[in-house]
mmCIF file of C-alpha atoms in Angstrom:
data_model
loop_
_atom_site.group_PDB
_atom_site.id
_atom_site.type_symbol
_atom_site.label_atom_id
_atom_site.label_comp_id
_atom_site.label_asym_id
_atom_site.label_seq_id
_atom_site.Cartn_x
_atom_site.Cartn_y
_atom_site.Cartn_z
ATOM 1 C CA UNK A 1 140.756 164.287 95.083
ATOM 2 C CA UNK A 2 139.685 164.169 91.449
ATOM 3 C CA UNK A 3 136.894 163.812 89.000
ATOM 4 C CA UNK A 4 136.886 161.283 86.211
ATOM 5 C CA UNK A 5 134.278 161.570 83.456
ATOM 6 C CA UNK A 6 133.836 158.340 82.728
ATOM 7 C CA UNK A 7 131.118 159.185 80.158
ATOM 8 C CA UNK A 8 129.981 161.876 78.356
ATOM 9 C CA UNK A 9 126.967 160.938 76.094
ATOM 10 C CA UNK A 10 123.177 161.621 76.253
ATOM 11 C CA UNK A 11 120.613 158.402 76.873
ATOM 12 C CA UNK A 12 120.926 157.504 73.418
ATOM 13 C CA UNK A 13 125.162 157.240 73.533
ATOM 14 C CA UNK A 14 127.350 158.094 70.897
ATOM 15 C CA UNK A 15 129.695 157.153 68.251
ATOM 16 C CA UNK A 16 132.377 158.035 70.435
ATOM 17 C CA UNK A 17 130.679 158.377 74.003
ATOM 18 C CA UNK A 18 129.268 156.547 76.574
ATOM 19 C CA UNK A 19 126.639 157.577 78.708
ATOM 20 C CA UNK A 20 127.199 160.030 81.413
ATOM 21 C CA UNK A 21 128.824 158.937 84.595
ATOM 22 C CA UNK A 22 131.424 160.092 86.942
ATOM 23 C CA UNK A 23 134.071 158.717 89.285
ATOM 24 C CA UNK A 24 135.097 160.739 92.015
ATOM 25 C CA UNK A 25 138.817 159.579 92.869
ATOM 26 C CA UNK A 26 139.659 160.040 97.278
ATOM 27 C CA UNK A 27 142.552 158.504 99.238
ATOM 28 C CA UNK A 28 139.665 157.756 101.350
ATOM 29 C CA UNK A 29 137.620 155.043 98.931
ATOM 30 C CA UNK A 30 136.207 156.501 95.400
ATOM 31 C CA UNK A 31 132.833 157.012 94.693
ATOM 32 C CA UNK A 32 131.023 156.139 91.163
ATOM 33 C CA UNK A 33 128.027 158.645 90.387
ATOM 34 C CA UNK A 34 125.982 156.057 88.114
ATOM 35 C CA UNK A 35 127.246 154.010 86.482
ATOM 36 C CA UNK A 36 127.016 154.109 82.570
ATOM 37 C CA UNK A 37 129.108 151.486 79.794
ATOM 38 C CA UNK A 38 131.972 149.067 80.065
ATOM 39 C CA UNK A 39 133.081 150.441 84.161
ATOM 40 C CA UNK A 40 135.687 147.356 84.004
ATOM 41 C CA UNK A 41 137.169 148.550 80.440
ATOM 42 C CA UNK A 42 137.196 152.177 81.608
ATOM 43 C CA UNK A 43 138.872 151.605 84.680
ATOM 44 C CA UNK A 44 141.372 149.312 83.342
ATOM 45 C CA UNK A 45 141.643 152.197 81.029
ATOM 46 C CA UNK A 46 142.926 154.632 83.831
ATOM 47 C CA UNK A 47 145.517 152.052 85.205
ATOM 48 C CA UNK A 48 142.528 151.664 88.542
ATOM 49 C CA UNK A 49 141.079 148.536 89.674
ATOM 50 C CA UNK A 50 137.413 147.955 91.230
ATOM 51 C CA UNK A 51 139.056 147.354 94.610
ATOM 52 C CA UNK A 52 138.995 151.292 95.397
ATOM 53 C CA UNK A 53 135.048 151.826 94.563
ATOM 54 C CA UNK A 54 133.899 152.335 97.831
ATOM 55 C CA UNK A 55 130.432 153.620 96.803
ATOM 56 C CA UNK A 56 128.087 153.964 94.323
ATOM 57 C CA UNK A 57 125.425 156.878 93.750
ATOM 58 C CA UNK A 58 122.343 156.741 92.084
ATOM 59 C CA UNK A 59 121.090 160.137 90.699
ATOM 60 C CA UNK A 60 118.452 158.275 89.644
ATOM 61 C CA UNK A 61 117.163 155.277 88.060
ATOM 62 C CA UNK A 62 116.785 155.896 84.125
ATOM 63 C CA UNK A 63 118.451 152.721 82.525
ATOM 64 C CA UNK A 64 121.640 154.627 80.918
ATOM 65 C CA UNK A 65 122.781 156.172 84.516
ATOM 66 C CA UNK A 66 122.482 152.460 86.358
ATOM 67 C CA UNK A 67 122.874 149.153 83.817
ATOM 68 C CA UNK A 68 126.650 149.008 84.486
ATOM 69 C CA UNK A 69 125.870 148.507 87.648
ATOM 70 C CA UNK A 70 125.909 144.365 87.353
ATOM 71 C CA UNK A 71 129.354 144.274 84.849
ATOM 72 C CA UNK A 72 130.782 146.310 87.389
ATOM 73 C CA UNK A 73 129.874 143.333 90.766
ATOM 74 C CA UNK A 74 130.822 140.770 88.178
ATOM 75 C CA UNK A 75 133.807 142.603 87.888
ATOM 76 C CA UNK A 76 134.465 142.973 91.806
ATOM 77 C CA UNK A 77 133.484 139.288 92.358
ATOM 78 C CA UNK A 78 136.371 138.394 89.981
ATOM 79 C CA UNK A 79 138.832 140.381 91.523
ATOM 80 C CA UNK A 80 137.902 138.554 94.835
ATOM 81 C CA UNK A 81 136.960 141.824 96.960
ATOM 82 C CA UNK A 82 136.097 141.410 100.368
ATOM 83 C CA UNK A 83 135.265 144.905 101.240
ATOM 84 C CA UNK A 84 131.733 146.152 101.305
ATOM 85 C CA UNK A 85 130.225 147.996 99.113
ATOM 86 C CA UNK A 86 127.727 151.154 99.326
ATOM 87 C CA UNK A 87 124.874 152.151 96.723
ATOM 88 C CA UNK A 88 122.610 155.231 97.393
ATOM 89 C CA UNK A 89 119.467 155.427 95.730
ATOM 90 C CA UNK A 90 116.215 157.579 96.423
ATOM 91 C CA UNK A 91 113.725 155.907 98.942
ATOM 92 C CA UNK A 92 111.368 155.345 96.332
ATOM 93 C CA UNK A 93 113.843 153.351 94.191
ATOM 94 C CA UNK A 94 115.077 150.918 97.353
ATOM 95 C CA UNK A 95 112.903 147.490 97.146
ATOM 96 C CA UNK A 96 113.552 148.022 93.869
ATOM 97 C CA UNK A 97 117.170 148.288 93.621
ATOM 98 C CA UNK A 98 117.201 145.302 96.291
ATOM 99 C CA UNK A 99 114.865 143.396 94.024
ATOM 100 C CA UNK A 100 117.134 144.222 90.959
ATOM 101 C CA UNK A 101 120.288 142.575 92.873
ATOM 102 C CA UNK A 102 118.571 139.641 93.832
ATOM 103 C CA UNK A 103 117.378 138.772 90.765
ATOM 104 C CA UNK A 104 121.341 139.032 89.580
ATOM 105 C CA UNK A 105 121.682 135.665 91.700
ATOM 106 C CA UNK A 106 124.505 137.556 93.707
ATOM 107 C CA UNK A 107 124.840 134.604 96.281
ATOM 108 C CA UNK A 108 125.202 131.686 93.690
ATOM 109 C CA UNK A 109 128.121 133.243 92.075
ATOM 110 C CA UNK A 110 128.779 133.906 94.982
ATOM 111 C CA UNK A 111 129.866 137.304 96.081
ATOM 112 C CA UNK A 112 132.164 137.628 99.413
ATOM 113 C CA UNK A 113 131.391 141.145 100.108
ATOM 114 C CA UNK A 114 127.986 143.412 101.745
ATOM 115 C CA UNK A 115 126.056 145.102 99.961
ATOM 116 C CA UNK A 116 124.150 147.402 101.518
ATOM 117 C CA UNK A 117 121.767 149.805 99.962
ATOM 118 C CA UNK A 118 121.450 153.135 101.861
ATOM 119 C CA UNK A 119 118.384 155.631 101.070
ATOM 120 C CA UNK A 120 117.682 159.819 100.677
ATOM 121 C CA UNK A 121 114.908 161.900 100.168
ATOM 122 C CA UNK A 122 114.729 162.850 96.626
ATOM 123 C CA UNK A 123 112.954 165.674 97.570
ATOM 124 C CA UNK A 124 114.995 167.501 100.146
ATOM 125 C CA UNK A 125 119.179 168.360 100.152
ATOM 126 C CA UNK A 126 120.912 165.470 102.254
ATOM 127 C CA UNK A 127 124.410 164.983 103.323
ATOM 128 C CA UNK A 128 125.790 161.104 102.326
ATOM 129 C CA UNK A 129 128.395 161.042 103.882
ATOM 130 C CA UNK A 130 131.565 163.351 105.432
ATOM 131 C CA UNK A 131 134.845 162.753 106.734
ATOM 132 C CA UNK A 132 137.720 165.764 107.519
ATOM 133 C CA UNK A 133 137.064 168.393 104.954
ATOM 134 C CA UNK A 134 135.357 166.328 102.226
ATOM 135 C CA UNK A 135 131.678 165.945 102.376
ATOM 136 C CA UNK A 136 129.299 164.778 99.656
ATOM 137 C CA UNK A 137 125.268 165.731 99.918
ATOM 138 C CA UNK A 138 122.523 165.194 96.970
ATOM 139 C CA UNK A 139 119.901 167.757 96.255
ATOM 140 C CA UNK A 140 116.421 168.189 94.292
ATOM 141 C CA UNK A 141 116.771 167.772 90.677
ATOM 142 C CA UNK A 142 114.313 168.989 87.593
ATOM 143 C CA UNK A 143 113.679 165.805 85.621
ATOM 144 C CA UNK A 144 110.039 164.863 86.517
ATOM 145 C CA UNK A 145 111.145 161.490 88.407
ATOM 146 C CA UNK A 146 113.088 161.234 91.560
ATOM 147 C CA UNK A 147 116.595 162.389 90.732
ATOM 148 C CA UNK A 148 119.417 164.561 92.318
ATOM 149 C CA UNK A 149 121.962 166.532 92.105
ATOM 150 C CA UNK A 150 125.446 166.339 93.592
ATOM 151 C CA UNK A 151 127.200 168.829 95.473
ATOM 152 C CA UNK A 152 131.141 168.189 96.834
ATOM 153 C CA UNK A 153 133.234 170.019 98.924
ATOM 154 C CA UNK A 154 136.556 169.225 99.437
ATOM 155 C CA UNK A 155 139.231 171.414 101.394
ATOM 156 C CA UNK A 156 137.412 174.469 100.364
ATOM 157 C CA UNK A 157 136.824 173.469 96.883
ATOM 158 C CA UNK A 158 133.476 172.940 95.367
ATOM 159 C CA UNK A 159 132.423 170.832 92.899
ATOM 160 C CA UNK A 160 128.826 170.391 91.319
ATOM 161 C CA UNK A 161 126.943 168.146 88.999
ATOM 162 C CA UNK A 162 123.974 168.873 88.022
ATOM 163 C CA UNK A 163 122.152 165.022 86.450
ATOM 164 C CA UNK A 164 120.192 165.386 83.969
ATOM 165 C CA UNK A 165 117.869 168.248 84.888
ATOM 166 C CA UNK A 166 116.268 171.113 83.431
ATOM 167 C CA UNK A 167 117.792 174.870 84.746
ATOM 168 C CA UNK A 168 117.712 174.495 88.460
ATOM 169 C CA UNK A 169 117.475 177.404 90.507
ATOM 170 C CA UNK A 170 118.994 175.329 93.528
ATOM 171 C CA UNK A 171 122.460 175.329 91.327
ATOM 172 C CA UNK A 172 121.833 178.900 90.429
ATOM 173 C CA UNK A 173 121.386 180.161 94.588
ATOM 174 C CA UNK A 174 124.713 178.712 95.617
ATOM 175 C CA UNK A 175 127.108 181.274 96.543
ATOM 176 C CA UNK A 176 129.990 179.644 94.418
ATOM 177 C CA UNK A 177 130.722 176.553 92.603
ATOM 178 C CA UNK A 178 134.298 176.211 91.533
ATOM 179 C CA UNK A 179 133.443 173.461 89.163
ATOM 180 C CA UNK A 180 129.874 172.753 87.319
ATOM 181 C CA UNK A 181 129.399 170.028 85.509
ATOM 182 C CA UNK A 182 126.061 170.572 83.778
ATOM 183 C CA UNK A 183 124.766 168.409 81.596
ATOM 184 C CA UNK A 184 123.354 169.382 77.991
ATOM 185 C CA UNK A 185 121.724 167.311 75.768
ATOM 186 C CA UNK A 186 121.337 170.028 73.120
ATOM 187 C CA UNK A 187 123.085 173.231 72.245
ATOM 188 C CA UNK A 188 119.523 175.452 71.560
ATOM 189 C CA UNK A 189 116.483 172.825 70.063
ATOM 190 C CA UNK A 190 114.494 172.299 73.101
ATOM 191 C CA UNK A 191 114.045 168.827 75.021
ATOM 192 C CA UNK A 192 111.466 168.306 77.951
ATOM 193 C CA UNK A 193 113.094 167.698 81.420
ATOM 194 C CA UNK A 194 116.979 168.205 79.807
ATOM 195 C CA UNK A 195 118.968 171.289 79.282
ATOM 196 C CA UNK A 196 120.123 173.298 76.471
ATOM 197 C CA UNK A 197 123.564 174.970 76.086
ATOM 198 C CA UNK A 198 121.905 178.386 75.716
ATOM 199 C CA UNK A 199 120.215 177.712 78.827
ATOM 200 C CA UNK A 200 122.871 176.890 81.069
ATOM 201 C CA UNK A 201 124.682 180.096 79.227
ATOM 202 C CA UNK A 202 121.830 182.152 80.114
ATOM 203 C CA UNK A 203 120.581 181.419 83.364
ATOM 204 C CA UNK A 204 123.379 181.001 85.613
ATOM 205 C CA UNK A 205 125.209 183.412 86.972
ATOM 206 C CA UNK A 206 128.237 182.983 85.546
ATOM 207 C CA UNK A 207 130.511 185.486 88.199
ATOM 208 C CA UNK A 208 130.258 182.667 90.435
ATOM 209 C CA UNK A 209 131.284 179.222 88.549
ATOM 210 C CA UNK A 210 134.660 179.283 87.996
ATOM 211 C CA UNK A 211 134.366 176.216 85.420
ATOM 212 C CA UNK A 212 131.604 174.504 83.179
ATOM 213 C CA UNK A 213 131.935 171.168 82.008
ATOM 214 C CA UNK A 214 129.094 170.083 79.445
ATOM 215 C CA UNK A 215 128.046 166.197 79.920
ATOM 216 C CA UNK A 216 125.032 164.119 78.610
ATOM 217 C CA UNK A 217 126.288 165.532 74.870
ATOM 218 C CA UNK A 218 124.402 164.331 72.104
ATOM 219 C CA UNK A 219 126.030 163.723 68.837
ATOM 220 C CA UNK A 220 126.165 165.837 65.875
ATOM 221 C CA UNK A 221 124.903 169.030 68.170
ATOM 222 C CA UNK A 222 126.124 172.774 66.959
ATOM 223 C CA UNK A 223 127.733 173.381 70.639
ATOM 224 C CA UNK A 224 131.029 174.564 69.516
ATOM 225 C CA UNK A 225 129.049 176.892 66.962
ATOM 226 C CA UNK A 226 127.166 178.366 69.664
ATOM 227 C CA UNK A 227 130.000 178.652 72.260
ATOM 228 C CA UNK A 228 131.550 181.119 70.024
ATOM 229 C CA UNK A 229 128.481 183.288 69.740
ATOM 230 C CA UNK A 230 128.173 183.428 73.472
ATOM 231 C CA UNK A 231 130.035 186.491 75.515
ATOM 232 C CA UNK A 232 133.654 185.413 76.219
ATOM 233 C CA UNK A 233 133.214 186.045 79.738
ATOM 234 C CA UNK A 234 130.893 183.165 79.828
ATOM 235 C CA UNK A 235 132.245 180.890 76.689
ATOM 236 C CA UNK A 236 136.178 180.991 77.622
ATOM 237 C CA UNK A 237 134.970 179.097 81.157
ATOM 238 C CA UNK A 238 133.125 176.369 79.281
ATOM 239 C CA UNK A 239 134.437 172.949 77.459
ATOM 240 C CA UNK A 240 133.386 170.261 76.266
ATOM 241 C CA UNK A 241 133.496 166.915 78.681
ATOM 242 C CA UNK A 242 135.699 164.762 77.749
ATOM 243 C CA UNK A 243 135.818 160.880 78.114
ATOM 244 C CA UNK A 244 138.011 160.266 80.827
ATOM 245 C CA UNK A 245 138.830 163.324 81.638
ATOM 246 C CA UNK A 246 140.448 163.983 84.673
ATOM 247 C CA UNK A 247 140.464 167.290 86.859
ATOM 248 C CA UNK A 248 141.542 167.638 89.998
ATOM 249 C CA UNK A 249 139.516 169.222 92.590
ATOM 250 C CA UNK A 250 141.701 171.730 93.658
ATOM 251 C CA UNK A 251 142.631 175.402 92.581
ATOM 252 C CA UNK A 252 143.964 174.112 89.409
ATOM 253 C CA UNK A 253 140.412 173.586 88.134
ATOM 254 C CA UNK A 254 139.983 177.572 87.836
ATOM 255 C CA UNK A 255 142.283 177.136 85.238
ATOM 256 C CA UNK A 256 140.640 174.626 83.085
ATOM 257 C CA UNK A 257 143.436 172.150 84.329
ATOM 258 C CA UNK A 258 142.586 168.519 83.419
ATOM 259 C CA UNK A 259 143.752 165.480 81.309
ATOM 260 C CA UNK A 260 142.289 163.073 78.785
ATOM 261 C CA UNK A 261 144.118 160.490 77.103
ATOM 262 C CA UNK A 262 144.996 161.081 73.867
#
């Protein structure tokens, strides 16, 4: 299994960024957390094609984590899939979502594959889905509208995004996260319902992440300034995300193993 940033840019993009979204990459069927700019482009990018998307989950429904969402059925309704697709959303969010994908006119294009839209419980941690040693649940984000958090665990590995979310002491109680991806719109200003770079310095415990990846980045932010003020037992395990960069989610991560092209 890996993780693919797909994007790495706060709601208002970037010169060089899209907006933040993830693919998580399983022999099993891959799994797109939102769903940010150009999915076709990117994935064309990394040499993958729309016919191993198996799901899709919403963290929650601000416009830059879900309007790639129709590019990206275009894009499996040209490539003639068949197989059925899976979107998550919060409960709240579900005759919405539905209304959303009618209004795309999916059945005069017409698309040859199910659609089915599958709700949680914002409020409370759920498991999605498991199969062998991989399982993938959601839990409460800090944002002040339904939104989540993911949480991954695969073969004893465990992987954590965080959405866009202010310092969440539900991140901050787990007994170990191999890999965090946190996101931080700033490196110290402050910015209601988002997180700063300071704060995700300062309030986790830091012993028990073995990696931090910063997402939702905004452009023109002091972060590599302030990374080098921060105690190197904290700054030497965080970076940067990346567009498209890939890390596995094994031991490797620990290491701050992962590609980007160039």
């Amino acid at each position: 299994m890996e993780l693919i940033l797909m994007g790495t840019a706060c709601a208002s993009s970037g010169r060089d960024r899209d907006n933040t979204y993830l693919l998580l990459r399983d022999t099993d069927g891959s799994t797109l957390i939102d769903i940010g700019g150009n999915p076709l482009g990117k994935l064309k990018t990394l040499g993958l094609t729309t016919h191993e998307i198996k799901r899709v989950v919403f963290t929650h429904v601000h416009i830059d984590h879900i309007y790639g969402l129709p590019s990206l059925l275009w894009g499996m309704w040209i490539d003639g899939r068949e197989d059925p697709l899976e979107i998550y959303c919060d409960e709240s969010e579900k005759e919405w979502l539905q209304n959303w994908l009618e209004l795309m006119r999916l059945t005069k294009w017409p698309v040859a594959f199910e659609i089915s839209v599958r709700a949680f419980q914002w409020e409370e941690p759920a498991l999605l889905w498991q199969k062998d040693e991989t399982a993938l649940s959601v839990f409460p984000s800090r944002h002040g509208v339904a939104a989540v958090g993911i949480k991954v665990e695969h073969n004893g590995t465990v992987f954590v995004y965080s959405t866009d979310t202010t310092p969440n002491p539900l991140i901050r109680d787990m007994a170990r996260i191999d890999l965090l991806v946190h996101e931080s719109t700033t490196a110290e200003r402050s910015l209601a319902m988002h997180s700063t770079l300071r704060d995700i310095a300062g309030y986790y415990d830091w012993g028990k992440i073995g990696r931090g990846i910063l997402v939702h980045l905004t452009d023109d932010e002091p972060y590599d300034e302030l990374l080098k003020e921060l105690p190197v037992g904290i700054s030497s395990k965080i970076s940067l995300g990346r567009e498209l960069e890939r890390i596995p989610l094994t031991g490797g991560i620990l290491n701050g193993k992962s590609e980007a092209p160039e």
